Amino acid sequence: METKKLYIGGEWVDGPLSKPNINPSNTADIIAEYACGQADQVQQAVAAATSSWPTWAASTPQQRFNVLDFVGTELLQRAEELGTLLSREEGKTLPEGIGEVQRAGYLFKFFAGEALRNSGELVQSVRPGVWVDSVREPIGVVGIVTPWNFPIAIPAWKIAPALAFGNAVVFKPAELVPGSAWALAEILSRSGLPKGVFNLVIGKGSQIGKVLVEHPDIAGITFTGSIEVGGQIAAACGRNMKKVQLEMGGKNPLVVLDDADLDVAVQVAIQGSYFSTGQRCTASSRLIVTEKIHNAFVSAMIEKLGTITVGDALKKETHIGPVVDQSQLDKDLEYIRSGVSEGARLACGGEVLKRDAPGYFLAPALFTDSRPEMRINREEIFGPVASIIRVKTYEEALEMANDTPFGLTSGICTKSLKHAQHFKQHAQAGMVMINLPTAGVDYHVPFGGRKASSYGPREQGSYAKEFYTTVKTTYTMAG
Ligand code: UN1
């Protein structure tokens, strides 16, 4: 079987090891072997990026636009093919996979435009005859570390702004799901970038990521992943004076008030909690429901879940694909057991399902009668598991929604403008969704959270430049 290589200094190179990329819908299906790099290859990638960076930093906005627009155009043209690869390796459904590739294409197009919009500021000094301008310059070589759950959109929303603002990149995708990242790297290799500006090193976070975080020539690390690893990266970046941007977990609440449209609330809860197999940091896992609508909401949720098909991600009839691998499935099942043993009622789902091919299929689980202090309501599960917490009033719901160490997204279903407006102001989260799922965000606006969910500047939209640039202020006196 073909082994896909690493991309370092503009060359495709082998790693000392390779690993199979396994389809979670059918573990007998091996997509390809992917090379795994080692520490000295990260050193080579950083060296290549460091020496080519000045050329890219000096490129014109037009050159940057052309590179990013080329990548965006090709992603959009190949959305079906690459979306199929994405669904095959990660397990989200085909429409979700195609949609994610399209999102990546639009992200590249958006940041192609940002390269042209990188404006500065000119003000008159407080001293006579002096002018002061502030411009944004690239920070240097950026280390990009991405998770398995969005194998192309998250790489796109980090790589595109890094390049748009004139930085060089060493990219380490999740080794569990390297196919989409590799395909993106292959497109970048033909995009007109000078050799060495973009490098791909696949491998274990504990090895590759560690070298990046400690390397003196890396100016900043942007990371999406677990809170444990995020904390280690922040500490290392602090020690080594690097910029750092972290996107980590969530325990996102969806409040359903008595006056909500029941159909909308159920649709929003199902989509937010279970689609993409619940494997999103933006997933709603705590459904906080006021008492008058509670019983109707529970019945409607159970009825709706009864119509959901879990199966092979590539099959047309599938609504929810498999869990990504055995260890995530074990984790999901462990949380389901803990919910039951702490006294929540497993109203439906939660069992492993058999399908034609061997895969990691789990029936979406809904807990009722759960209490806020239970582990299923405190810790991020990252699977198709949600629990209902019953409350009396809006005020109690808001308090419960904010009662978490996380603060990524926070949702509410209500027809009351008063409550929606109040919730928008008082939700302790980076993103608020009103009558919309907590997951599924636009590509052109800021993304990020508060508290333990995020650290450092926001990603995406016009805010992305905060991380990928540094400001230079120049005082000029006509000589
Ligand atoms: C989305 O909900 O559309 O890892 C994006 C995650 C997030 C991205 C979610 N960083 O799930």
Coordinates of C-alpha atoms and ligand atoms in Angstrom, one line a residue:
M1 CA 0.0 0.0 0.0
E2 CA 1.1 3.5 -0.8
T3 CA 2.7 5.5 2.1
K4 CA 1.9 9.2 2.1
K5 CA 4.9 11.3 2.9
L6 CA 5.8 14.3 5.0
Y7 CA 6.4 17.7 3.4
I8 CA 9.5 19.4 4.6
G9 CA 11.4 22.3 2.9
G10 CA 9.4 21.8 -0.3
E11 CA 10.2 18.1 -0.6
W12 CA 8.1 15.0 0.1
V13 CA 10.1 12.8 2.5
D14 CA 9.6 9.5 4.3
G15 CA 9.4 9.2 8.1
P16 CA 11.1 6.4 10.1
L17 CA 7.6 4.9 10.8
S18 CA 4.2 4.8 9.1
K19 CA 0.7 4.2 10.4
P20 CA -2.5 3.0 8.8
N21 CA -5.4 5.4 8.6
I22 CA -8.4 3.3 9.5
N23 CA -12.0 3.9 8.6
P24 CA -14.1 3.9 11.8
S25 CA -17.2 2.8 9.9
N26 CA -15.4 -0.3 8.8
T27 CA -12.1 -1.1 10.5
A28 CA -11.2 -3.5 7.8
D29 CA -10.9 -0.6 5.4
I30 CA -7.4 1.0 5.5
I31 CA -7.4 4.3 3.6
A32 CA -3.6 4.5 3.3
E33 CA -0.4 4.5 5.3
Y34 CA 0.9 7.8 6.5
A35 CA 4.5 8.5 7.4
C36 CA 5.1 9.5 11.0
G37 CA 8.0 12.0 11.6
Q38 CA 10.4 12.2 14.4
A39 CA 12.1 15.0 16.4
D40 CA 14.9 15.7 13.9
Q41 CA 12.4 16.1 11.1
V42 CA 10.6 18.8 13.1
Q43 CA 14.0 20.5 13.5
Q44 CA 14.4 20.3 9.7
A45 CA 10.9 21.7 9.1
V46 CA 11.5 24.6 11.5
A47 CA 14.9 25.3 9.9
A48 CA 13.3 25.3 6.4
A49 CA 10.4 27.6 7.6
T50 CA 12.9 29.9 9.4
S51 CA 15.1 30.4 6.3
S52 CA 12.2 30.9 3.9
W53 CA 10.1 33.1 6.1
P54 CA 11.8 36.4 5.1
T55 CA 10.9 35.8 1.5
W56 CA 7.2 35.2 2.3
A57 CA 7.1 38.1 4.8
A58 CA 8.2 40.3 1.9
S59 CA 5.6 39.0 -0.5
T60 CA 2.9 41.3 -1.8
P61 CA -0.7 41.1 -0.8
Q62 CA -1.4 40.0 -4.4
Q63 CA 1.0 37.0 -4.1
R64 CA -0.6 36.0 -0.8
F65 CA -4.1 36.4 -2.2
N66 CA -3.2 34.3 -5.2
V67 CA -1.9 31.4 -3.1
L68 CA -4.8 31.3 -0.8
D69 CA -7.4 31.8 -3.5
F70 CA -5.8 28.9 -5.5
V71 CA -6.2 26.6 -2.4
G72 CA -9.7 27.8 -1.7
T73 CA -10.8 27.2 -5.3
E74 CA -9.4 23.7 -5.5
L75 CA -11.0 22.7 -2.2
L76 CA -14.4 23.9 -3.4
Q77 CA -13.9 22.1 -6.8
R78 CA -12.9 18.8 -5.0
A79 CA -15.4 19.1 -2.1
E80 CA -17.2 15.9 -3.0
E81 CA -14.0 13.8 -3.4
L82 CA -12.2 15.3 -0.3
G83 CA -15.5 15.2 1.7
T84 CA -15.7 11.5 1.0
L85 CA -12.1 11.0 2.2
L86 CA -12.9 13.1 5.3
S87 CA -16.0 11.0 6.2
R88 CA -14.2 7.8 5.5
E89 CA -11.3 8.6 7.9
E90 CA -13.2 10.6 10.6
G91 CA -16.7 9.1 10.6
K92 CA -18.9 12.2 10.2
T93 CA -21.6 11.7 7.6
L94 CA -20.9 12.5 3.9
P95 CA -23.0 15.8 3.9
E96 CA -21.1 16.8 7.0
G97 CA -17.7 15.9 5.4
I98 CA -18.5 17.7 2.1
G99 CA -19.8 20.7 4.1
E100 CA -16.5 20.8 6.1
V101 CA -14.4 20.8 2.9
Q102 CA -16.5 23.6 1.5
R103 CA -16.1 25.5 4.8
A104 CA -12.3 25.0 4.4
G105 CA -12.5 26.4 0.9
Y106 CA -14.4 29.5 2.0
L107 CA -11.9 30.0 4.8
F108 CA -9.1 30.1 2.3
K109 CA -11.1 32.5 0.2
F110 CA -11.9 34.7 3.2
F111 CA -8.3 34.9 4.3
A112 CA -7.2 35.6 0.7
G113 CA -9.2 38.8 1.0
E114 CA -7.8 39.5 4.5
A115 CA -4.3 39.6 2.9
L116 CA -5.6 42.6 0.9
R117 CA -7.3 44.2 3.9
N118 CA -4.2 44.2 6.2
S119 CA -4.4 48.0 6.9
G120 CA -2.7 50.1 9.5
E121 CA -3.3 53.4 11.3
L122 CA -1.8 56.8 10.9
V123 CA -2.1 59.5 13.5
Q124 CA -0.5 62.8 14.2
S125 CA 2.0 62.8 17.0
V126 CA 1.4 64.9 20.1
R127 CA 4.8 66.5 19.1
P128 CA 4.8 69.0 16.3
G129 CA 5.8 67.8 12.8
V130 CA 5.8 64.1 13.8
W131 CA 3.5 61.4 12.4
V132 CA 3.0 58.0 14.0
D133 CA 1.9 54.9 12.0
S134 CA 1.1 51.5 13.4
V135 CA 1.3 48.5 11.0
R136 CA 0.9 44.8 11.5
E137 CA 3.8 42.5 10.7
P138 CA 4.0 38.7 10.6
I139 CA 5.2 37.0 13.8
G140 CA 7.5 34.5 12.1
V141 CA 7.3 30.7 12.1
V142 CA 4.0 29.5 13.5
G143 CA 3.5 25.9 14.9
I144 CA 0.0 24.6 14.2
V145 CA -1.4 21.6 16.1
T146 CA -4.9 20.4 15.2
P147 CA -7.3 17.8 16.5
W148 CA -9.0 14.8 14.7
N149 CA -12.6 16.0 14.8
F150 CA -12.4 18.7 12.1
P151 CA -9.6 17.2 9.9
I152 CA -9.7 20.0 7.3
A153 CA -11.7 23.0 8.7
I154 CA -9.5 23.6 11.7
P155 CA -6.2 23.2 9.7
A156 CA -7.7 25.7 7.2
W157 CA -8.7 28.3 9.8
K158 CA -5.2 28.2 11.2
I159 CA -3.0 27.8 8.1
A160 CA -4.9 30.3 5.9
P161 CA -4.5 33.3 8.3
A162 CA -0.9 32.3 9.2
L163 CA 0.0 32.5 5.5
A164 CA -2.3 35.5 4.7
F165 CA -0.4 37.6 7.2
G166 CA 3.1 36.5 6.0
N167 CA 4.1 33.8 8.4
A168 CA 5.8 30.5 7.7
V169 CA 4.1 27.3 9.0
V170 CA 5.0 24.0 10.6
F171 CA 1.8 22.0 10.7
K172 CA 1.2 18.9 12.8
P173 CA -2.3 17.4 12.2
A174 CA -3.8 14.7 14.5
E175 CA -2.1 11.4 13.6
L176 CA -5.4 9.6 14.0
V177 CA -6.9 11.3 11.0
P178 CA -4.1 12.5 8.7
G179 CA -5.7 12.0 5.3
S180 CA -7.5 15.4 4.9
A181 CA -4.6 17.3 6.3
W182 CA -2.3 15.5 3.9
A183 CA -4.6 16.3 0.9
L184 CA -4.6 20.0 2.0
A185 CA -0.8 19.9 2.2
E186 CA -0.6 18.5 -1.3
I187 CA -2.7 21.3 -2.6
L188 CA -0.5 23.9 -0.8
S189 CA 2.6 22.3 -2.3
R190 CA 1.2 23.3 -5.8
S191 CA -0.1 26.7 -4.7
G192 CA 3.0 28.9 -5.6
L193 CA 4.3 29.2 -2.0
P194 CA 8.1 29.5 -1.9
K195 CA 9.7 26.2 -0.7
G196 CA 9.9 25.8 3.0
V197 CA 7.1 28.3 3.9
F198 CA 4.7 25.5 4.6
N199 CA 5.7 22.2 6.2
L200 CA 3.7 19.1 7.2
V201 CA 5.0 16.8 9.9
I202 CA 2.6 14.0 11.0
G203 CA 3.3 12.3 14.3
K204 CA 2.5 12.0 18.0
G205 CA 1.8 15.2 19.9
S206 CA 4.0 14.0 22.7
Q207 CA 7.0 13.9 20.3
I208 CA 6.4 16.3 17.4
G209 CA 4.3 18.9 19.4
K210 CA 6.8 19.0 22.2
V211 CA 9.7 19.9 19.9
L212 CA 7.6 22.7 18.3
V213 CA 6.6 24.1 21.7
E214 CA 10.2 24.1 23.0
H215 CA 11.9 25.3 19.8
P216 CA 13.5 28.8 20.0
D217 CA 12.7 29.6 16.3
I218 CA 8.9 29.1 16.7
A219 CA 7.2 32.5 17.4
G220 CA 3.8 31.2 18.3
I221 CA 1.8 28.0 18.8
T222 CA -1.9 27.7 17.8
F223 CA -3.5 24.6 19.2
T224 CA -7.0 23.1 19.3
G225 CA -7.4 20.0 21.5
S226 CA -7.7 18.8 25.0
I227 CA -7.5 21.0 28.1
E228 CA -4.7 18.9 29.6
V229 CA -2.4 19.3 26.6
G230 CA -3.5 23.0 26.2
G231 CA -2.3 23.7 29.8
Q232 CA 1.1 22.1 29.1
I233 CA 1.4 24.1 25.9
A234 CA 0.5 27.4 27.6
A235 CA 3.1 26.7 30.4
A236 CA 5.8 25.9 27.8
C237 CA 5.0 28.9 25.7
G238 CA 5.1 31.1 28.8
R239 CA 8.5 29.8 29.7
N240 CA 9.8 30.2 26.2
M241 CA 8.1 33.6 25.5
K242 CA 6.0 32.5 22.6
K243 CA 2.6 33.7 21.5
V244 CA 0.0 31.1 22.2
Q245 CA -3.6 30.5 21.1
L246 CA -5.6 27.6 22.6
E247 CA -9.1 26.3 21.8
M248 CA -10.0 23.5 24.2
G249 CA -13.1 21.9 25.6
G250 CA -16.6 22.8 26.2
K251 CA -19.6 21.7 28.3
N252 CA -22.1 23.7 26.4
P253 CA -25.6 24.3 27.8
L254 CA -28.7 24.6 25.8
V255 CA -31.5 26.2 27.8
V256 CA -35.1 25.4 26.7
L257 CA -37.7 27.7 28.2
D258 CA -41.4 27.0 28.6
D259 CA -42.2 29.4 25.7
A260 CA -39.9 27.7 23.2
D261 CA -41.2 26.4 19.9
L262 CA -41.1 22.6 20.8
D263 CA -40.1 21.5 17.2
V264 CA -37.4 24.1 17.0
A265 CA -36.0 23.2 20.4
V266 CA -35.9 19.5 19.6
Q267 CA -34.3 20.1 16.2
V268 CA -31.7 22.4 17.8
A269 CA -31.0 20.0 20.6
I270 CA -30.6 16.9 18.4
Q271 CA -28.4 18.7 15.9
G272 CA -26.3 20.3 18.6
S273 CA -25.9 17.3 20.8
Y274 CA -25.6 14.4 18.4
F275 CA -24.7 15.4 14.9
S276 CA -21.0 14.8 14.0
T277 CA -21.4 12.1 16.6
G278 CA -21.3 14.8 19.3
Q279 CA -17.6 15.0 18.7
R280 CA -17.4 18.8 18.7
C281 CA -16.1 21.2 21.3
T282 CA -19.3 23.2 20.5
A283 CA -21.7 20.3 21.1
S284 CA -24.6 20.8 23.6
S285 CA -24.2 18.3 26.3
R286 CA -26.4 19.9 29.0
L287 CA -30.0 20.4 28.1
I288 CA -31.4 22.7 30.8
V289 CA -35.2 22.6 30.5
T290 CA -37.8 24.6 32.5
E291 CA -40.6 22.6 34.1
K292 CA -43.7 23.3 32.0
I293 CA -42.1 22.2 28.8
H294 CA -40.0 19.5 30.4
N295 CA -42.1 16.4 29.8
A296 CA -43.2 17.3 26.3
F297 CA -39.6 18.1 25.4
V298 CA -38.3 14.7 26.8
S299 CA -41.0 12.8 24.9
A300 CA -40.4 14.6 21.7
M301 CA -36.6 14.1 22.0
I302 CA -37.1 10.3 22.6
E303 CA -39.5 10.1 19.6
K304 CA -37.0 12.0 17.4
L305 CA -34.1 9.9 18.5
G306 CA -36.1 6.8 17.5
T307 CA -36.0 8.0 13.9
I308 CA -32.2 8.6 13.8
T309 CA -30.1 6.1 11.8
V310 CA -26.6 5.4 13.1
G311 CA -24.4 3.7 10.6
D312 CA -21.6 3.9 8.0
A313 CA -20.7 7.5 7.5
L314 CA -20.7 7.1 3.7
K315 CA -24.2 5.6 3.4
K316 CA -27.0 7.9 2.3
E317 CA -29.5 6.9 5.0
T318 CA -27.0 7.6 7.9
H319 CA -27.8 10.6 10.2
I320 CA -25.0 9.9 12.7
G321 CA -21.7 8.2 11.9
P322 CA -19.5 6.1 14.1
V323 CA -17.4 7.2 17.1
V324 CA -13.8 7.9 15.9
D325 CA -12.0 5.0 17.5
Q326 CA -12.0 2.4 20.2
S327 CA -10.5 4.6 22.9
Q328 CA -13.1 7.3 22.4
L329 CA -15.9 4.7 22.4
D330 CA -14.6 3.3 25.7
K331 CA -14.6 6.8 27.1
D332 CA -18.2 7.4 26.0
L333 CA -19.3 4.1 27.5
E334 CA -17.5 4.8 30.7
Y335 CA -19.4 8.2 31.0
I336 CA -22.7 6.5 30.3
R337 CA -22.0 4.0 33.1
S338 CA -21.0 6.8 35.4
G339 CA -24.3 8.7 34.6
V340 CA -26.3 5.6 35.5
S341 CA -24.3 4.9 38.7
E342 CA -24.7 8.5 39.8
G343 CA -28.5 8.1 39.5
A344 CA -29.4 9.7 36.2
R345 CA -32.0 7.9 34.1
L346 CA -30.8 6.6 30.7
A347 CA -34.0 7.4 28.7
C348 CA -32.7 6.1 25.5
G349 CA -29.6 5.0 23.5
G350 CA -26.2 4.4 25.0
E351 CA -25.7 0.9 23.6
V352 CA -23.1 -0.3 21.1
L353 CA -24.7 -1.2 17.8
K354 CA -23.7 -3.9 15.3
R355 CA -23.7 -3.0 11.6
D356 CA -22.6 -5.0 8.5
A357 CA -19.0 -4.0 8.9
P358 CA -17.0 -3.8 12.1
G359 CA -17.1 -0.2 13.4
Y360 CA -17.5 2.0 16.5
F361 CA -21.3 2.5 16.4
L362 CA -23.0 4.0 19.5
A363 CA -26.7 4.8 19.8
P364 CA -27.1 8.4 20.8
A365 CA -27.7 8.5 24.6
L366 CA -30.1 10.8 26.4
F367 CA -30.2 11.1 30.2
T368 CA -33.1 12.6 32.1
D369 CA -33.3 13.4 35.8
S370 CA -29.7 14.4 35.8
R371 CA -28.2 16.7 38.4
P372 CA -25.6 19.4 37.7
E373 CA -22.9 17.9 40.0
M374 CA -22.8 14.6 38.1
R375 CA -19.7 13.8 36.1
I376 CA -21.8 13.7 32.9
N377 CA -22.7 17.3 33.5
R378 CA -19.2 18.5 34.6
E379 CA -16.7 16.9 32.2
E380 CA -16.5 17.0 28.5
I381 CA -17.4 13.6 27.0
F382 CA -16.9 14.3 23.3
G383 CA -19.5 11.8 22.2
P384 CA -23.2 11.4 21.4
V385 CA -24.3 11.8 25.0
A386 CA -26.5 14.6 26.4
S387 CA -28.3 15.0 29.7
I388 CA -31.4 16.9 30.7
I389 CA -31.4 19.0 33.8
R390 CA -34.8 20.1 35.0
V391 CA -35.1 23.7 36.4
K392 CA -38.0 25.9 37.6
T393 CA -37.3 29.3 36.2
Y394 CA -35.3 31.2 33.6
E395 CA -33.1 32.6 36.4
E396 CA -32.2 29.1 37.6
A397 CA -31.5 28.0 34.0
L398 CA -29.1 30.9 33.5
E399 CA -27.3 30.1 36.7
M400 CA -27.0 26.5 35.8
A401 CA -25.9 27.3 32.2
N402 CA -23.0 29.4 33.6
D403 CA -22.1 26.8 36.3
T404 CA -19.2 25.1 34.5
P405 CA -15.5 25.6 34.2
F406 CA -16.0 26.0 30.4
G407 CA -17.4 28.9 28.4
L408 CA -17.4 28.1 24.7
T409 CA -20.9 28.3 23.4
S410 CA -24.2 28.8 25.2
G411 CA -27.6 28.4 23.6
I412 CA -31.2 29.2 24.4
C413 CA -34.5 28.3 22.8
T414 CA -37.3 30.8 23.6
K415 CA -39.8 33.1 21.8
S416 CA -39.2 35.8 24.5
L417 CA -37.1 38.7 23.3
K418 CA -36.6 39.7 26.9
H419 CA -35.1 36.4 27.9
A420 CA -33.1 36.1 24.7
Q421 CA -31.6 39.5 25.2
H422 CA -30.9 38.9 28.9
F423 CA -29.3 35.6 28.1
K424 CA -27.1 37.1 25.4
Q425 CA -25.8 39.6 28.0
H426 CA -25.3 37.2 30.9
A427 CA -24.1 33.9 29.3
Q428 CA -20.5 33.4 30.3
A429 CA -19.5 32.1 26.9
G430 CA -17.6 33.3 23.8
M431 CA -20.5 32.5 21.5
V432 CA -24.3 32.6 22.2
M433 CA -26.8 30.9 20.0
I434 CA -30.5 31.9 20.1
N435 CA -32.9 29.3 18.7
L436 CA -29.9 27.7 17.0
P437 CA -27.7 24.8 17.8
T438 CA -24.6 25.5 19.9
A439 CA -22.5 23.8 17.2
G440 CA -22.0 24.8 13.6
V441 CA -20.4 28.2 13.2
D442 CA -19.8 30.6 10.3
Y443 CA -16.3 31.0 8.7
H444 CA -16.1 34.8 8.6
V445 CA -16.7 35.8 12.2
P446 CA -14.7 35.4 15.5
F447 CA -14.6 32.0 17.1
G448 CA -13.6 31.3 20.7
G449 CA -14.6 31.0 24.3
R450 CA -14.1 32.1 27.8
K451 CA -12.9 30.5 31.1
A452 CA -11.2 27.0 30.5
S453 CA -12.4 26.8 26.9
S454 CA -10.0 29.2 25.3
Y455 CA -6.8 31.1 26.0
G456 CA -5.2 33.8 23.9
P457 CA -6.6 35.8 21.0
R458 CA -9.7 34.8 19.1
E459 CA -9.6 32.7 15.9
Q460 CA -11.2 33.5 12.6
G461 CA -12.9 36.5 11.0
S462 CA -11.2 39.9 11.2
Y463 CA -10.0 39.0 14.7
A464 CA -7.6 36.3 13.5
K465 CA -4.9 38.9 12.8
E466 CA -4.4 39.4 16.6
F467 CA -2.5 36.2 16.9
Y468 CA -0.8 36.0 13.5
T469 CA 0.6 39.5 13.5
T470 CA 2.6 41.8 15.8
V471 CA 2.2 45.6 15.7
K472 CA 5.0 48.0 14.8
T473 CA 4.6 51.7 15.7
T474 CA 6.8 54.1 13.8
Y475 CA 7.4 57.8 14.6
T476 CA 8.5 59.9 11.6
M477 CA 9.7 63.4 11.5
A478 CA 10.3 64.8 8.1
G479 CA 14.1 65.3 7.9
Ligands
UN1_1 C1 -18.3 24.1 14.8 O1 -19.1 23.8 15.7 O2 -18.8 24.3 13.6 O3 -13.1 21.3 17.9 C2 -16.9 24.2 14.9 C3 -14.2 21.8 17.7 C4 -14.3 23.3 17.5 C5 -14.9 23.6 16.2 C6 -16.4 23.6 16.2 N1 -13.0 23.9 17.6 O4 -15.2 21.1 17.8

